[in-house]
PDB file of C-alpha atoms in Angstrom:
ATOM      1  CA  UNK E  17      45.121 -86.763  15.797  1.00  0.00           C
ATOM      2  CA  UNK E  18      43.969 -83.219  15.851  1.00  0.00           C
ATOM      3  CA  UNK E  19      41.200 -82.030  13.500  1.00  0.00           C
ATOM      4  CA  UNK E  20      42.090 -80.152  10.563  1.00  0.00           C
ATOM      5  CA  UNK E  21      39.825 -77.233  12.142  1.00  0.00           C
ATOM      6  CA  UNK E  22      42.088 -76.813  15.287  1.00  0.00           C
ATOM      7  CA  UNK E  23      44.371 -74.148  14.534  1.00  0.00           C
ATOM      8  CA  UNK E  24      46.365 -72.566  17.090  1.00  0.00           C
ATOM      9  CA  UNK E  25      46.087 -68.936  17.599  1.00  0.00           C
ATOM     10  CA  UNK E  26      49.071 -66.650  16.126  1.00  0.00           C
ATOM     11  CA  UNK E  27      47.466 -63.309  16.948  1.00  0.00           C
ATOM     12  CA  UNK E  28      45.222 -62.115  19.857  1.00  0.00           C
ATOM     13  CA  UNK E  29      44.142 -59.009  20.397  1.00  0.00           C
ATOM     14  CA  UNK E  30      43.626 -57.782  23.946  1.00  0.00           C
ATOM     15  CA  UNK E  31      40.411 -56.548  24.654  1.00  0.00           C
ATOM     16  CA  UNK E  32      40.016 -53.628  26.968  1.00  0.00           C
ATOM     17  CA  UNK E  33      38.182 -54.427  30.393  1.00  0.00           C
ATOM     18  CA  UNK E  34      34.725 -53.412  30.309  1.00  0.00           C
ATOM     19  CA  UNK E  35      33.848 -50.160  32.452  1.00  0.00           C
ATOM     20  CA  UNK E  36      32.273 -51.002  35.587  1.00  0.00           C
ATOM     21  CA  UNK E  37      31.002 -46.945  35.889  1.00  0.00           C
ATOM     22  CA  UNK E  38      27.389 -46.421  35.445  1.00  0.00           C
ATOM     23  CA  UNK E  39      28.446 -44.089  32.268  1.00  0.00           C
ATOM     24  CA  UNK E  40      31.120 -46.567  30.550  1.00  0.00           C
ATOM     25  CA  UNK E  41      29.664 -47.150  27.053  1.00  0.00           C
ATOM     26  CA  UNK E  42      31.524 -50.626  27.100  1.00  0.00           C
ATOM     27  CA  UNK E  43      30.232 -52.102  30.315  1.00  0.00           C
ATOM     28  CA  UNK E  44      27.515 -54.815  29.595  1.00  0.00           C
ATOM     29  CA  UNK E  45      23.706 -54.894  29.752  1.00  0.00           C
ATOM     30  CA  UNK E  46      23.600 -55.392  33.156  1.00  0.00           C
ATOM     31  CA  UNK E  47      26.043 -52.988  34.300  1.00  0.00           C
ATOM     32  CA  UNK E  48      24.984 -49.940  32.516  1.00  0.00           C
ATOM     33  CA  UNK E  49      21.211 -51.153  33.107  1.00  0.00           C
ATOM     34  CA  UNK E  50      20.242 -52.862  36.120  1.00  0.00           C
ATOM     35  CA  UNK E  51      16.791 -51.704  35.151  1.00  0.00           C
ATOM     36  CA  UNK E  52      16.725 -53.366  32.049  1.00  0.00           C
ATOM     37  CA  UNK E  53      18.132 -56.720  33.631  1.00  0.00           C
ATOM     38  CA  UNK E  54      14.536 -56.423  35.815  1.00  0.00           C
ATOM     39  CA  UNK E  55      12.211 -55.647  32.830  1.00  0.00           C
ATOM     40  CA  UNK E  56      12.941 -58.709  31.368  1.00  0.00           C
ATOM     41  CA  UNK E  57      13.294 -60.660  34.213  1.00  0.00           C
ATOM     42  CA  UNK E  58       9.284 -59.152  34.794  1.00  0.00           C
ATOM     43  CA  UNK E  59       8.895 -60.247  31.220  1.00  0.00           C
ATOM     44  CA  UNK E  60       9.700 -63.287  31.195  1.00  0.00           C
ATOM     45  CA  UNK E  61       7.715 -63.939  34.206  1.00  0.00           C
ATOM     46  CA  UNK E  62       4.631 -62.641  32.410  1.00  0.00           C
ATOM     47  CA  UNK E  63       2.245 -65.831  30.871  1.00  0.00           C
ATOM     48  CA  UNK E  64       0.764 -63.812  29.077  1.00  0.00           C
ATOM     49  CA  UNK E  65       3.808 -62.808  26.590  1.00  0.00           C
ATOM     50  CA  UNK E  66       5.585 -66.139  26.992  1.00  0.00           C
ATOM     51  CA  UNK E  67       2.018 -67.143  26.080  1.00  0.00           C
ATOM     52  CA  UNK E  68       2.042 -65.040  22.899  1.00  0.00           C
ATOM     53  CA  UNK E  69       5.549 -66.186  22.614  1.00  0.00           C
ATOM     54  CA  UNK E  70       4.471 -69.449  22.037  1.00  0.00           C
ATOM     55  CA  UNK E  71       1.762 -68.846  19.899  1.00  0.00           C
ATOM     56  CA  UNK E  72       4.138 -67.654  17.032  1.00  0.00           C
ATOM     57  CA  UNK E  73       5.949 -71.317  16.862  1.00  0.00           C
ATOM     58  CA  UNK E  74       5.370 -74.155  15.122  1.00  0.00           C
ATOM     59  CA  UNK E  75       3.943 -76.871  16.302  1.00  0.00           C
ATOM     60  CA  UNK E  76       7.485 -79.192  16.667  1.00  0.00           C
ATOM     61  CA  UNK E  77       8.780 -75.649  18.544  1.00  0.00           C
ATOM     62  CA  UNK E  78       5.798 -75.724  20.635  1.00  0.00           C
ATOM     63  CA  UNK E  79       6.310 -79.271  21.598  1.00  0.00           C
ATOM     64  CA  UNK E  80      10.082 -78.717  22.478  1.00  0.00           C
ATOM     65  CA  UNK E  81       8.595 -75.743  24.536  1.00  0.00           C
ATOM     66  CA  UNK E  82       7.063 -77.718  26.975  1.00  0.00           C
ATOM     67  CA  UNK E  83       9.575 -79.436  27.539  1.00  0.00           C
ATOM     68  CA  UNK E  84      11.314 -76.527  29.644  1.00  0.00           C
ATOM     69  CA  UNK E  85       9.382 -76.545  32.783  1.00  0.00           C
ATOM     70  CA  UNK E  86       5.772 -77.226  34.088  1.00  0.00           C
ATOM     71  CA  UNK E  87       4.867 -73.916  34.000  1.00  0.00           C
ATOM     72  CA  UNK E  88       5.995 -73.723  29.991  1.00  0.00           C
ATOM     73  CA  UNK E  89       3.752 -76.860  29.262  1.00  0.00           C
ATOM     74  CA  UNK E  90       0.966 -75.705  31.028  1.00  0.00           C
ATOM     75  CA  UNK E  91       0.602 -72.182  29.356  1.00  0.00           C
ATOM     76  CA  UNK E  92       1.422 -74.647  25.810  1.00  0.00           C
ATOM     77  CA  UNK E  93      -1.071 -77.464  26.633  1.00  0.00           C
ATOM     78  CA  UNK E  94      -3.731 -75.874  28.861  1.00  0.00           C
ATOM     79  CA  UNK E  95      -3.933 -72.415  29.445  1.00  0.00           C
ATOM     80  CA  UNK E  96      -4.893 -71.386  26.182  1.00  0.00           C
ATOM     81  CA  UNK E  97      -7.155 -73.543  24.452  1.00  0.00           C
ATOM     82  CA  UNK E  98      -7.043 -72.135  20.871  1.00  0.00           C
ATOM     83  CA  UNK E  99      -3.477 -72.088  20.366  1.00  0.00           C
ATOM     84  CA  UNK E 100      -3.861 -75.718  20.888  1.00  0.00           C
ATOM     85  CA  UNK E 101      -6.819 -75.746  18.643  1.00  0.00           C
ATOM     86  CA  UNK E 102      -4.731 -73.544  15.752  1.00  0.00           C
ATOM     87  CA  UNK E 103      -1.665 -75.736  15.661  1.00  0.00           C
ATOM     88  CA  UNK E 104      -3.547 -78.917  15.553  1.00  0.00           C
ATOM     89  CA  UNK E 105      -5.161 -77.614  12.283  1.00  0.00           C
ATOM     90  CA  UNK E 106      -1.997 -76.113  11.189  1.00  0.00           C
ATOM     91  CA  UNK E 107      -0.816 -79.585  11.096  1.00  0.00           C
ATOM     92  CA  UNK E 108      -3.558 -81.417   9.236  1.00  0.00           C
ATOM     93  CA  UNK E 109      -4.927 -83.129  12.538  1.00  0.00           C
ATOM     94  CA  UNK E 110      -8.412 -82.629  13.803  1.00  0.00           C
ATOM     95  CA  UNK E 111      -9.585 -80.159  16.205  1.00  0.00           C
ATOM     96  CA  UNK E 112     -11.400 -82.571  18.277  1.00  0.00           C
ATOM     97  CA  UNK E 113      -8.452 -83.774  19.497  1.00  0.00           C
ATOM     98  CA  UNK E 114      -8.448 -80.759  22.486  1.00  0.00           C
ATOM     99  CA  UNK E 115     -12.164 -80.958  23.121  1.00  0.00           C
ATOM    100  CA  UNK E 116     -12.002 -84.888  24.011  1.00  0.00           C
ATOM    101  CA  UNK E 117      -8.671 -85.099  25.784  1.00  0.00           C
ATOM    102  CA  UNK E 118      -6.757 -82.643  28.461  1.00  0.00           C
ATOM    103  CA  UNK E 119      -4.528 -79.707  26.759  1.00  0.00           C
ATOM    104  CA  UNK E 120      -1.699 -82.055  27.455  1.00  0.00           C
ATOM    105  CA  UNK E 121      -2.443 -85.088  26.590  1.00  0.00           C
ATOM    106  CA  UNK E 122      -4.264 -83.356  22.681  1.00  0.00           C
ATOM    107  CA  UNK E 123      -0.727 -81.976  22.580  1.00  0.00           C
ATOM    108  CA  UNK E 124       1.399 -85.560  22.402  1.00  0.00           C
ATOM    109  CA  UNK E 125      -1.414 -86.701  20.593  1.00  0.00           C
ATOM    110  CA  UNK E 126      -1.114 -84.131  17.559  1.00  0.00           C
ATOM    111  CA  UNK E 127       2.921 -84.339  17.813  1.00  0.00           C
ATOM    112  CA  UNK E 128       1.998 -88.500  17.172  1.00  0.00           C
ATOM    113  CA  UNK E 129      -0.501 -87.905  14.489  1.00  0.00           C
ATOM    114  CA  UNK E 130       2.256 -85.158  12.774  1.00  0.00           C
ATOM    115  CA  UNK E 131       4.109 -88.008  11.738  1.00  0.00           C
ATOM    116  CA  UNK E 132       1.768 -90.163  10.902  1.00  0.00           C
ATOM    117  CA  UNK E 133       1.588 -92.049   7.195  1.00  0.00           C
ATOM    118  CA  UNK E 134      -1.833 -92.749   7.396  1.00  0.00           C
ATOM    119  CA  UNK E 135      -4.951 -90.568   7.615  1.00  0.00           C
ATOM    120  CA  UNK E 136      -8.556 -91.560   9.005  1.00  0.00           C
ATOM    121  CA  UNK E 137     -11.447 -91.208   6.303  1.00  0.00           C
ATOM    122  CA  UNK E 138     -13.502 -89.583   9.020  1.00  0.00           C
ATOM    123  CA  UNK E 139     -10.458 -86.612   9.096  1.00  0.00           C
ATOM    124  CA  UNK E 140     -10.312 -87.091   5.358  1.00  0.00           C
ATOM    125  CA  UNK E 141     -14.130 -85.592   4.491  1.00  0.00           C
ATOM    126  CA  UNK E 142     -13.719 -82.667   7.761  1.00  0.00           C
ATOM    127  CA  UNK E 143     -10.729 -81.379   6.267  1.00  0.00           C
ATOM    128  CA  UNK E 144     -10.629 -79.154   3.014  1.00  0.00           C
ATOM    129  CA  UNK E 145      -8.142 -80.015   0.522  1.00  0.00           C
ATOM    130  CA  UNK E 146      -6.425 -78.031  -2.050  1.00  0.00           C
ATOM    131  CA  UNK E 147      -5.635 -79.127  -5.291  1.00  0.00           C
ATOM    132  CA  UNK E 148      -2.934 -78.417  -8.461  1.00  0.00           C
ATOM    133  CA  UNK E 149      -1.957 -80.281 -11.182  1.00  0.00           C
ATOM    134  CA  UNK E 150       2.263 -81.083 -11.617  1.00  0.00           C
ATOM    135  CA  UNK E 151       4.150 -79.890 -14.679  1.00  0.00           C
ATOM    136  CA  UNK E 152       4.085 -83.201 -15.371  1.00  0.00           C
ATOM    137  CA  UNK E 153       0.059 -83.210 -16.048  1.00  0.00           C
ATOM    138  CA  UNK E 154       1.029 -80.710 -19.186  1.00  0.00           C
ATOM    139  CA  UNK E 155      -0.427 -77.855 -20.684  1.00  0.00           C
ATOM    140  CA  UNK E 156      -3.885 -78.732 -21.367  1.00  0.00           C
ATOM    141  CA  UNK E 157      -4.245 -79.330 -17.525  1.00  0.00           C
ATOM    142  CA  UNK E 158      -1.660 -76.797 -15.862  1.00  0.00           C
ATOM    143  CA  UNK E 159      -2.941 -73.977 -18.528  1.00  0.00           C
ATOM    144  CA  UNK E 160      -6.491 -73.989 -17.087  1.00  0.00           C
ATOM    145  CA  UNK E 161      -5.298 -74.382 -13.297  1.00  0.00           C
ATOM    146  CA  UNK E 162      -5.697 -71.428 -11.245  1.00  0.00           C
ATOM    147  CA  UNK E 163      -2.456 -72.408  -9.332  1.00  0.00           C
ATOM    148  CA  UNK E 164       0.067 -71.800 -12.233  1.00  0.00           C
ATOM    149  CA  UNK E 165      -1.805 -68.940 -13.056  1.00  0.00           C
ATOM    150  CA  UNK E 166      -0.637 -67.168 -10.054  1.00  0.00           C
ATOM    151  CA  UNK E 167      -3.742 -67.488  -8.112  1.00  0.00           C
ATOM    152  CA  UNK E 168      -4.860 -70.161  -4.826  1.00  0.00           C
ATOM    153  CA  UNK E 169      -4.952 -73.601  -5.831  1.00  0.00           C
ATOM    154  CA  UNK E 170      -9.009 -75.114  -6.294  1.00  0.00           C
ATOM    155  CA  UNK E 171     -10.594 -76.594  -3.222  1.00  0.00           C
ATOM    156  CA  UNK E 172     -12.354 -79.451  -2.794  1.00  0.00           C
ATOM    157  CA  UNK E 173     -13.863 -81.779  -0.079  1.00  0.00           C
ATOM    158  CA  UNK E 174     -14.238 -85.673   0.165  1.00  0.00           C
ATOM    159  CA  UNK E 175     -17.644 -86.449   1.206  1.00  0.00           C
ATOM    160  CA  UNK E 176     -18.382 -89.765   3.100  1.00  0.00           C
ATOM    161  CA  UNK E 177     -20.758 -91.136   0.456  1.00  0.00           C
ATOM    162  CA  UNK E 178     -17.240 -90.938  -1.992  1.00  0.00           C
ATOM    163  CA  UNK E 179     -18.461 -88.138  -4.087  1.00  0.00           C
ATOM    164  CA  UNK E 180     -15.575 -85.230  -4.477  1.00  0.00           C
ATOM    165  CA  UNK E 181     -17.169 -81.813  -4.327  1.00  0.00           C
ATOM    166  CA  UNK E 182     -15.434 -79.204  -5.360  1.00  0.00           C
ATOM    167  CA  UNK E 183     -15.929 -75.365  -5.136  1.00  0.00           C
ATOM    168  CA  UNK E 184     -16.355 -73.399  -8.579  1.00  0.00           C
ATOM    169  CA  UNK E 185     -15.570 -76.226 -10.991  1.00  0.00           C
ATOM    170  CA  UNK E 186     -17.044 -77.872 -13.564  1.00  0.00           C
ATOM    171  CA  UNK E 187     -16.083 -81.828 -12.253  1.00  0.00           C
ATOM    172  CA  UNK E 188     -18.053 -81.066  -9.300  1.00  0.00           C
ATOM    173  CA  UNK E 189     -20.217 -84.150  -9.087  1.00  0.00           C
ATOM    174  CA  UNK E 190     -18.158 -86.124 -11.582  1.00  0.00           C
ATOM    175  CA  UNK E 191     -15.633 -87.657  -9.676  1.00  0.00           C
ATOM    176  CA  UNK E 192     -15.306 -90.603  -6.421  1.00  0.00           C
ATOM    177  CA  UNK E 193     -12.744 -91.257  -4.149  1.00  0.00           C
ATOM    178  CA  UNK E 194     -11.954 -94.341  -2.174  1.00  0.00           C
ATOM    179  CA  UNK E 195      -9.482 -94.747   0.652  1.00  0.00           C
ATOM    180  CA  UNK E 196      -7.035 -97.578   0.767  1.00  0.00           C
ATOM    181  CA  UNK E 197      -5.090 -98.777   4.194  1.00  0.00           C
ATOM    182  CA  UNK E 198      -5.338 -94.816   4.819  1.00  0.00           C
ATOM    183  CA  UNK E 199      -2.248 -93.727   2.716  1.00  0.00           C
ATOM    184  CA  UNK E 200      -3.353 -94.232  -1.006  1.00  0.00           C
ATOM    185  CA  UNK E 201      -5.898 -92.301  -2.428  1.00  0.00           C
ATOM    186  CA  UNK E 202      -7.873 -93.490  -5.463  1.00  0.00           C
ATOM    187  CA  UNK E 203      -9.771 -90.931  -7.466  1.00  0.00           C
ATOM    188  CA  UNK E 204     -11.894 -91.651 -10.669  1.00  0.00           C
ATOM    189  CA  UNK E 205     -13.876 -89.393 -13.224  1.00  0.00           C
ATOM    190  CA  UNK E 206     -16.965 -90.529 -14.647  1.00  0.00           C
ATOM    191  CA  UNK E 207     -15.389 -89.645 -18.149  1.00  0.00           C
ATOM    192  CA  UNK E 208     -11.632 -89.899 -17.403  1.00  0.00           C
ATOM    193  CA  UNK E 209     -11.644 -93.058 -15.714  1.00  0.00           C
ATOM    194  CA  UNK E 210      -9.787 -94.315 -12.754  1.00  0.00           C
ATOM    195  CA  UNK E 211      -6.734 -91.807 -11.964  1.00  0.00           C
ATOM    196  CA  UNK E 212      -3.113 -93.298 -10.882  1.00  0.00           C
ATOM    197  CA  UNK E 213      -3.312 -93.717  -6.900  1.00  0.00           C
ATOM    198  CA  UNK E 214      -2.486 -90.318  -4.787  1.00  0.00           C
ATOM    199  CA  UNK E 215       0.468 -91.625  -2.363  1.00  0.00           C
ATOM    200  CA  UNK E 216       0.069 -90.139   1.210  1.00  0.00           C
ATOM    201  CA  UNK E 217       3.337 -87.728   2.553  1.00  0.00           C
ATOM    202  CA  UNK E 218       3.628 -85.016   5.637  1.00  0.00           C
ATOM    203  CA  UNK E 219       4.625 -81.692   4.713  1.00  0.00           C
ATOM    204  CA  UNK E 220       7.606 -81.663   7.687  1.00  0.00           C
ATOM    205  CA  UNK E 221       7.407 -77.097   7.541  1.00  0.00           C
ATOM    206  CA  UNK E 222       3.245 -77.105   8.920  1.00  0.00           C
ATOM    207  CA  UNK E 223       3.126 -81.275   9.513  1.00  0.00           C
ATOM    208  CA  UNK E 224      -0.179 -81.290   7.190  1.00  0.00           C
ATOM    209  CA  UNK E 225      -1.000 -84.004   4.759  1.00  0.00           C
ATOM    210  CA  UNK E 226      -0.368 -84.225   1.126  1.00  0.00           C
ATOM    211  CA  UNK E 227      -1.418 -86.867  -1.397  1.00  0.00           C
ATOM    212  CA  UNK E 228       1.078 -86.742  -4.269  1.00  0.00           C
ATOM    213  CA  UNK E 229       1.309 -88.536  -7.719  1.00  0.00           C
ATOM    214  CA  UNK E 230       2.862 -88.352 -10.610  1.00  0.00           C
ATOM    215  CA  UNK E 231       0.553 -85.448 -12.345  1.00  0.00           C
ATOM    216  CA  UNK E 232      -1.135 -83.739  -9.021  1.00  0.00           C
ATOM    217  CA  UNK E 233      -0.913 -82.512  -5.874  1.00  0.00           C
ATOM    218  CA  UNK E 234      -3.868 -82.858  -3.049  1.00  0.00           C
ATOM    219  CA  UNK E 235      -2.570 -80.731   0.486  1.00  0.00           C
ATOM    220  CA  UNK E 236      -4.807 -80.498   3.842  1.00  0.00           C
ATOM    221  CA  UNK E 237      -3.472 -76.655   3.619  1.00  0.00           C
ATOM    222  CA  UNK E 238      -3.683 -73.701   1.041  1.00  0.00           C
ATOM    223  CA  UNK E 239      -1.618 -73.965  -2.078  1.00  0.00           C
ATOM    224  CA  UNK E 240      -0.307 -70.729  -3.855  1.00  0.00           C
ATOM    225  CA  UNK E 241       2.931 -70.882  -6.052  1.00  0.00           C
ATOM    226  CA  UNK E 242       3.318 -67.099  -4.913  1.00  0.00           C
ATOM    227  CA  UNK E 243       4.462 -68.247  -1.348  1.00  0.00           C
ATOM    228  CA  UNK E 244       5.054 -71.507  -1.202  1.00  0.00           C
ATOM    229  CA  UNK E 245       8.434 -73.071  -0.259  1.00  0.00           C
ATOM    230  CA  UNK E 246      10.648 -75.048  -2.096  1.00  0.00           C
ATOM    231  CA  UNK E 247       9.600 -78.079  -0.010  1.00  0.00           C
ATOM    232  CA  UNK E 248       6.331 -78.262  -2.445  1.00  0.00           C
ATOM    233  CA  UNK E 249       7.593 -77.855  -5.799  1.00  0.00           C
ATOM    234  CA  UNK E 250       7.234 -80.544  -7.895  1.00  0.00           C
ATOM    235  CA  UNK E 251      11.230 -81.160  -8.328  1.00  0.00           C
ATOM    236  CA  UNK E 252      10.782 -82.162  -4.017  1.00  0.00           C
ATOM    237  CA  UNK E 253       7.528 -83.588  -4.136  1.00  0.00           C
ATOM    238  CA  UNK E 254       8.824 -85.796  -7.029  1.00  0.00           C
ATOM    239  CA  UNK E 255      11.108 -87.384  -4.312  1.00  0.00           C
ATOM    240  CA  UNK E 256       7.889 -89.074  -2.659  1.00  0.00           C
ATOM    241  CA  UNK E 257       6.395 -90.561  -6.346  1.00  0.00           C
ATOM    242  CA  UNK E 258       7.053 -94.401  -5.982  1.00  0.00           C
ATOM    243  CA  UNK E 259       7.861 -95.867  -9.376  1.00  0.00           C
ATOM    244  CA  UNK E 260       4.792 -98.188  -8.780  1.00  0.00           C
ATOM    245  CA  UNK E 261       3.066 -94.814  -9.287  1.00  0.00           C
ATOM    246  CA  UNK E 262       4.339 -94.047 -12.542  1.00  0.00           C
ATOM    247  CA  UNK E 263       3.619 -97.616 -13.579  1.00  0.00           C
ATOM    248  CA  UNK E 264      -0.167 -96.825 -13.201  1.00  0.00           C
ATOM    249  CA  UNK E 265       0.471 -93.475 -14.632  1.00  0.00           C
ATOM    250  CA  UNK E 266       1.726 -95.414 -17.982  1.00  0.00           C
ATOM    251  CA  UNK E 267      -1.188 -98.107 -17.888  1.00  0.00           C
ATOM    252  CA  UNK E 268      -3.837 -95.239 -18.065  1.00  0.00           C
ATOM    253  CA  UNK E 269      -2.310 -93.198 -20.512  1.00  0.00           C
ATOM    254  CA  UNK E 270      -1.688 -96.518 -22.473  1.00  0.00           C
ATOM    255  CA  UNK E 271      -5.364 -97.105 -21.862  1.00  0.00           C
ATOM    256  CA  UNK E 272      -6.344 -93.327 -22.919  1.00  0.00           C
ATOM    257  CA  UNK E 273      -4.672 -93.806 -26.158  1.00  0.00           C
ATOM    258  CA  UNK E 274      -6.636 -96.742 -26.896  1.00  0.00           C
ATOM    259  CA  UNK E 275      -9.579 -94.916 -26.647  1.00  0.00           C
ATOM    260  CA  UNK E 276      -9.066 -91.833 -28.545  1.00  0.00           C
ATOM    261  CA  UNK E 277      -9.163 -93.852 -31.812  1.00  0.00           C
ATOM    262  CA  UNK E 278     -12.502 -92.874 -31.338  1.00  0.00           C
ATOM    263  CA  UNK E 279     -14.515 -90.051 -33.052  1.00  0.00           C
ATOM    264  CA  UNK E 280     -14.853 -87.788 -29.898  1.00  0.00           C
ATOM    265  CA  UNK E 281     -12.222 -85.180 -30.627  1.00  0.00           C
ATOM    266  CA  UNK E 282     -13.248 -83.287 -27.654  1.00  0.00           C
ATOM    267  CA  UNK E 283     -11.995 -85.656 -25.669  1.00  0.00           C
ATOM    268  CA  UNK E 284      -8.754 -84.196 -23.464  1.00  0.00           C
ATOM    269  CA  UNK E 285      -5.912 -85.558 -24.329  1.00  0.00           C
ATOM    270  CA  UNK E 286      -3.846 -88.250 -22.425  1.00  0.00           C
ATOM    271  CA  UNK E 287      -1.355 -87.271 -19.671  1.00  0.00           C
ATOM    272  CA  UNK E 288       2.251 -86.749 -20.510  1.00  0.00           C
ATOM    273  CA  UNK E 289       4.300 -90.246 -19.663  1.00  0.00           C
ATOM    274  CA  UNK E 290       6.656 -87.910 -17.654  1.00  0.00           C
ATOM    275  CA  UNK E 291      10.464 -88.647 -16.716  1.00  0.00           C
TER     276      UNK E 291
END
């Protein structure tokens, strides 16, 4: 049977043949220009714009690029050195990656690691991570957050003794981390306790890592709510929360409510249960 989109033509206009003189306003780019056709022939023959070319893609473009031809994957993989360099940290992976291997060869090798569910704790403590709380956290946490007040989201780093330092805030020094089979992140405070496990997910627009649980957000790359896509708002990243996740998430605020029977009414209070 035919498909529903196949419907015959009951009207054609008749174009006018295209003017083959050198003045014909209708004759194509070739015809009119033959001096065009050879600037870009020139310019595509140039490595050094198909270079910069390249340079403005992602990293799954610049794979696909180098696929075209031997010349395309060398200028991708080895000719330039630090566009290798800036899409391997564009996508979370580690920079090392082009000094130990040949351009090509770091090249498959970050494409692998982009898709990747696991991270090494050695990449872990190089790379500097950005953190916000969800909606979910409520509005004693996401009122104080510099994220949902329009601004960059905090920073921190893991350091390989387990300490979490972070830059310009007051739990600097307060809080561990431990890494578990290299895709579930376990932070505790030394007040707050033990915090629900951060579940390890690729951002598929820049291939960097994010650790995601029901009340925060960790990313390898900068968080703003200015510019980001809707690929990291909470409604998406809630897609990637495991409902083992909000079973710890439950436990600890079950566990929080236990203890603020006590007289410390500083104390924050628990976390929202969340939906």
């Amino acid at each position: 049977t035919l498909s529903r989109t196949y419907m015959p033509r009951t009207r054609s206009k008749k174009r006018a043949p295209a003017s083959s003189s050198s003045g014909g306003a209708s004759g194509s780019l070739c015809e009119r220009s033959p001096a065009a056709l050879r600037l870009i022939s020139e310019c595509l023959d140039s490595d050094d714009l198909l270079l910069h070319v390249l340079g403005l893609l992602p990293l799954a473009g610049l794979g696909r690029a180098a696929c075209v031809s031997s010349r395309w994957a060398r200028l991708a993989a080895t000719r330039s050195g630090r566009l290798l360099r800036s899409e391997c940290g564009r996508a979370g992976t580690s920079p090392r990656l082009a000094a130990r291997s040949g351009g090509s060869t770091a090249l498959r090798r970050s494409l692998a690691e982009s898709e990747a569910r696991h991270i090494d704790p050695s990449l872990l403590c190089e790379l500097t991570w950005h953190f916000r709380f969800k909606r979910a956290a409520g509005e004693h946490w996401t009122g104080s957050d510099p994220y949902w007040q329009g601004a960059r989201a905090r920073t921190l780093r893991f350091e390989p003794d387990g300490a979490v330092r972070w830059e310009e805030e007051a739990w600097d020094g307060l809080m561990r981390w431990r890494l578990e089979g290299g895709s579930l992140l376990r932070v505790s405070h030394a007040q707050l306790g033990a915090f629900p496990a951060e579940r390890l997910v690729r951002h598929p627009p820049s291939w960097g890592y994010l650790f995601t649980s029901p009340w925060a957000v960790y990313a390898s790359f900068p968080l703003s709510r200015a510019v980001d896509d809707a690929s990291l708002t909470d409604r998406a990243l809630g897609c990637s929360v495991e409902p083992w996740q909000w079973a710890e998430a439950a436990r600890y605020n079950e566990a929080a409510a236990g203890e603020s029977s006590s007289d410390d009414e500083d104390a924050p209070p628990p976390f929202p249960a969340g939906v």
